[in-house]
Short mmCIF file of C-alpha atoms and ligand atoms in Angstrom, two decimals:
data_model
loop_
_atom_site.label_atom_id
_atom_site.label_comp_id
_atom_site.label_asym_id
_atom_site.label_seq_id
_atom_site.Cartn_x
_atom_site.Cartn_y
_atom_site.Cartn_z
CA MET A 1 20.28 8.15 2.22
CA PRO A 2 21.79 11.65 2.52
CA ASN A 3 19.18 14.41 2.77
CA ALA A 4 16.51 11.75 3.07
CA SER A 5 13.77 14.27 3.55
CA ARG A 6 14.73 16.13 0.34
CA THR A 7 15.03 13.07 -1.87
CA ALA A 8 12.24 10.94 -3.30
CA LEU A 9 11.86 7.76 -5.33
CA LEU A 10 9.39 8.16 -8.21
CA VAL A 11 8.09 4.80 -9.46
CA ILE A 12 6.59 5.03 -12.94
CA ASP A 13 3.79 2.83 -14.27
CA VAL A 14 4.66 -0.58 -12.81
CA GLN A 15 1.22 -1.84 -13.82
CA ASN A 16 -0.11 -5.13 -15.10
CA ASP A 17 -0.70 -3.94 -18.66
CA PHE A 18 2.98 -2.97 -19.00
CA ILE A 19 4.18 -6.35 -17.75
CA PRO A 20 4.55 -9.37 -20.09
CA GLY A 21 1.05 -10.85 -20.38
CA GLY A 22 -0.54 -7.37 -20.28
CA GLN A 23 -2.03 -5.31 -23.11
CA LEU A 24 1.10 -3.21 -23.79
CA PRO A 25 3.91 -5.34 -22.43
CA VAL A 26 7.39 -3.95 -21.90
CA PRO A 27 9.89 -6.80 -22.34
CA GLU A 28 11.23 -7.95 -18.96
CA GLY A 29 9.01 -5.39 -17.24
CA ASP A 30 8.41 -7.82 -14.39
CA LEU A 31 12.11 -8.35 -13.73
CA ILE A 32 12.60 -4.90 -12.22
CA VAL A 33 9.99 -5.30 -9.47
CA PRO A 34 12.26 -6.92 -6.84
CA LEU A 35 14.93 -4.27 -7.44
CA ILE A 36 12.40 -1.45 -7.12
CA ASN A 37 11.20 -2.95 -3.83
CA ARG A 38 14.76 -3.07 -2.50
CA LEU A 39 15.38 0.52 -3.59
CA GLY A 40 12.10 1.59 -2.05
CA ASP A 41 13.30 0.41 1.36
CA ARG A 42 16.05 3.01 1.17
CA PHE A 43 13.77 6.00 0.53
CA LYS A 44 11.66 7.74 3.11
CA GLN A 45 9.67 9.46 0.37
CA VAL A 46 8.13 7.29 -2.35
CA ILE A 47 5.70 8.44 -5.02
CA ILE A 48 3.97 6.12 -7.47
CA ALA A 49 2.72 7.20 -10.92
CA GLN A 50 -0.11 5.21 -12.48
CA ASP A 51 -1.31 5.40 -16.09
CA TRP A 52 -5.09 5.69 -15.72
CA HIS A 53 -7.14 6.12 -18.89
CA PRO A 54 -10.88 6.40 -19.40
CA PRO A 55 -12.33 3.93 -21.94
CA GLY A 56 -12.01 5.28 -25.49
CA HIS A 57 -8.90 7.31 -24.66
CA ALA A 58 -7.31 9.34 -27.49
CA SER A 59 -4.07 7.32 -27.26
CA PHE A 60 -5.82 4.06 -28.12
CA ALA A 61 -5.68 2.94 -31.76
CA SER A 62 -9.18 1.55 -31.26
CA SER A 63 -10.46 5.11 -30.74
CA HIS A 64 -9.51 6.10 -34.31
CA PRO A 65 -11.11 4.58 -37.42
CA ASP A 66 -8.78 2.50 -39.60
CA ARG A 67 -5.76 2.96 -37.33
CA GLU A 68 -3.46 0.30 -35.94
CA PRO A 69 -1.43 0.26 -32.75
CA TYR A 70 2.04 1.86 -33.02
CA GLU A 71 1.01 4.19 -35.88
CA VAL A 72 1.64 7.88 -35.26
CA ILE A 73 -1.15 10.37 -35.93
CA GLU A 74 -1.54 14.12 -35.48
CA LEU A 75 -3.73 15.22 -32.60
CA PRO A 76 -4.43 18.89 -31.75
CA TYR A 77 -1.41 18.93 -29.41
CA GLY A 78 1.01 17.21 -31.83
CA PRO A 79 2.07 13.73 -32.93
CA GLN A 80 0.65 10.84 -30.91
CA THR A 81 1.76 7.23 -31.07
CA LEU A 82 -1.28 5.00 -30.94
CA TRP A 83 -1.25 2.12 -28.48
CA PRO A 84 -3.31 -0.96 -27.79
CA ASP A 85 -6.02 -0.24 -25.21
CA HIS A 86 -4.16 -0.27 -21.90
CA CYS A 87 -4.46 0.81 -18.27
CA VAL A 88 -8.18 1.49 -18.54
CA ARG A 89 -9.10 2.94 -15.16
CA ALA A 90 -10.33 0.51 -12.53
CA THR A 91 -9.49 -2.59 -14.59
CA ALA A 92 -7.06 -5.34 -13.62
CA GLY A 93 -4.64 -4.12 -16.29
CA ALA A 94 -4.37 -0.74 -14.62
CA GLU A 95 -3.56 -2.17 -11.21
CA LEU A 96 -0.06 -1.95 -9.85
CA HIS A 97 1.94 -5.17 -10.20
CA LYS A 98 0.98 -7.50 -7.37
CA ASP A 99 4.56 -7.91 -6.19
CA LEU A 100 5.28 -4.19 -5.97
CA ASN A 101 5.78 -3.68 -2.26
CA LEU A 102 5.97 -0.01 -1.33
CA PRO A 103 3.60 0.32 1.61
CA HIS A 104 5.19 3.58 2.75
CA ALA A 105 4.45 5.41 -0.54
CA GLN A 106 2.41 8.46 0.40
CA LEU A 107 1.19 9.56 -3.03
CA ILE A 108 -0.15 7.71 -6.05
CA ILE A 109 -0.51 10.17 -8.89
CA ARG A 110 -2.73 9.13 -11.78
CA LYS A 111 -2.12 10.47 -15.28
CA GLY A 112 -3.68 10.18 -18.71
CA CYS A 113 -7.11 10.75 -17.15
CA ASN A 114 -8.16 13.37 -19.71
CA PRO A 115 -9.95 11.51 -22.55
CA ASP A 116 -8.47 13.78 -25.24
CA ILE A 117 -4.87 14.16 -24.04
CA ASP A 118 -2.21 11.55 -23.36
CA SER A 119 0.29 11.95 -20.54
CA TYR A 120 3.51 9.97 -20.62
CA SER A 121 4.91 12.35 -18.03
CA ALA A 122 3.93 12.31 -14.37
CA PHE A 123 4.31 16.11 -14.42
CA LEU A 124 2.82 17.53 -17.64
CA GLU A 125 0.23 16.17 -20.04
CA ALA A 126 1.00 15.86 -23.74
CA ASP A 127 -0.47 19.28 -24.50
CA ARG A 128 2.56 20.50 -22.50
CA LYS A 129 0.29 22.88 -20.57
CA THR A 130 -1.86 20.86 -18.20
CA THR A 131 0.02 19.93 -15.05
CA THR A 132 -0.66 16.98 -12.80
CA GLY A 133 0.33 19.04 -9.76
CA LEU A 134 3.23 16.73 -8.91
CA ALA A 135 5.93 19.42 -9.08
CA GLY A 136 3.97 21.57 -6.64
CA TYR A 137 3.50 18.63 -4.27
CA LEU A 138 7.22 17.87 -4.26
CA LYS A 139 8.24 21.50 -3.82
CA GLU A 140 5.81 22.08 -0.98
CA ARG A 141 7.40 19.13 0.79
CA GLY A 142 10.93 20.46 0.26
CA ILE A 143 11.97 17.68 -2.12
CA ASP A 144 14.65 18.73 -4.61
CA THR A 145 16.12 15.42 -5.80
CA LEU A 146 14.35 12.56 -7.57
CA TYR A 147 15.35 9.03 -8.46
CA LEU A 148 13.17 7.56 -11.23
CA VAL A 149 12.51 3.87 -11.88
CA GLY A 150 9.89 1.91 -13.79
CA LEU A 151 8.28 1.57 -17.23
CA ALA A 152 8.81 2.34 -19.96
CA LEU A 153 12.26 3.91 -19.92
CA ASP A 154 11.94 5.44 -23.40
CA PHE A 155 8.44 6.89 -22.89
CA CYS A 156 6.95 7.58 -19.47
CA VAL A 157 10.20 7.46 -17.51
CA MET A 158 12.00 9.69 -20.03
CA PHE A 159 9.25 12.31 -20.25
CA SER A 160 8.89 12.37 -16.48
CA ALA A 161 12.65 12.83 -16.11
CA LEU A 162 12.79 15.64 -18.69
CA ASP A 163 9.88 17.48 -17.10
CA ALA A 164 11.36 17.05 -13.63
CA ARG A 165 14.61 18.60 -14.86
CA ALA A 166 12.69 21.46 -16.50
CA ALA A 167 10.91 22.03 -13.18
CA GLY A 168 14.27 22.43 -11.46
CA PHE A 169 14.77 19.07 -9.73
CA ASN A 170 18.00 17.10 -9.60
CA VAL A 171 17.08 13.97 -11.52
CA PHE A 172 18.60 10.51 -11.52
CA VAL A 173 17.24 7.65 -13.64
CA VAL A 174 18.19 4.22 -12.31
CA LEU A 175 18.69 2.35 -15.55
CA ASP A 176 18.73 -1.21 -14.24
CA ALA A 177 15.42 -0.53 -12.48
CA CYS A 178 13.79 0.43 -15.80
CA ARG A 179 12.94 -1.40 -19.01
CA ALA A 180 12.21 0.05 -22.47
CA ILE A 181 9.76 -0.60 -25.29
CA ASP A 182 12.40 0.43 -27.88
CA LEU A 183 10.14 1.34 -30.78
CA ASP A 184 12.10 2.44 -33.89
CA GLY A 185 15.21 3.41 -31.96
CA SER A 186 13.33 5.14 -29.17
CA LEU A 187 15.64 3.80 -26.47
CA ALA A 188 18.82 5.30 -27.90
CA ALA A 189 17.02 8.57 -28.58
CA ALA A 190 15.70 8.65 -25.00
CA ILE A 191 19.15 8.10 -23.50
CA GLU A 192 20.54 10.96 -25.59
CA ARG A 193 17.68 13.34 -24.75
CA MET A 194 18.05 12.68 -21.04
CA GLN A 195 21.81 13.17 -21.13
CA VAL A 196 21.46 16.45 -23.04
CA ALA A 197 18.91 17.66 -20.48
CA GLY A 198 21.23 16.97 -17.57
CA VAL A 199 19.49 13.87 -16.23
CA ASP A 200 21.99 11.63 -14.42
CA LEU A 201 21.82 8.01 -15.61
CA VAL A 202 22.94 5.67 -12.85
CA SER A 203 22.69 2.06 -11.73
CA ALA A 204 21.05 0.85 -8.53
CA ASP A 205 24.38 0.32 -6.82
CA GLN A 206 25.11 4.05 -7.27
CA VAL A 207 21.99 5.04 -5.33
CA PRO A 208 23.11 6.27 -1.91
CA GLY A 209 21.62 4.91 1.26
ZN1 ZN B 301 -1.12 5.21 -21.45
#
């Protein structure tokens, strides 16, 4: 890995609830775990993002009367897709997938912890103002290049990639180490948004190291 100390792997939301059998399953979400483990071996710097909601979170359909999962409602910060209850903090569904093997990861950053605000992105919550502190952590450690993998490509991976670009990082998304929900064309839209923003879309065999 060239510039190993300036490059990090950011692993997004590889958690039980996003795996088939979980509360908000991403199709084939489990299939990427071995590839992420192999990629992880090539990075000195690994950061893990974990969706981590309090019970009754604003993104849960069950928190809103007469609403169903996958409806979109207006919250004070803008439109919010409603989801099944998922990744409730300190539950089995919120745990990282048991086969994820990244013992050298130095930071697990939890997001979506604010009961009233969702956070697809590992950098900025959905109000687009509240930061998680991740950009500051990376910059203080001299990291300028990120490779993103994980779930779901068209939500949390995409928003993390866009925010990383906006924060000035070189950003690569490793497509074969991601899977998408693909809700109403969200996958195609995500690919386009990332390309327009200057995110490099690559495959695992293009990752140096
Ligand atoms: Zn969530």
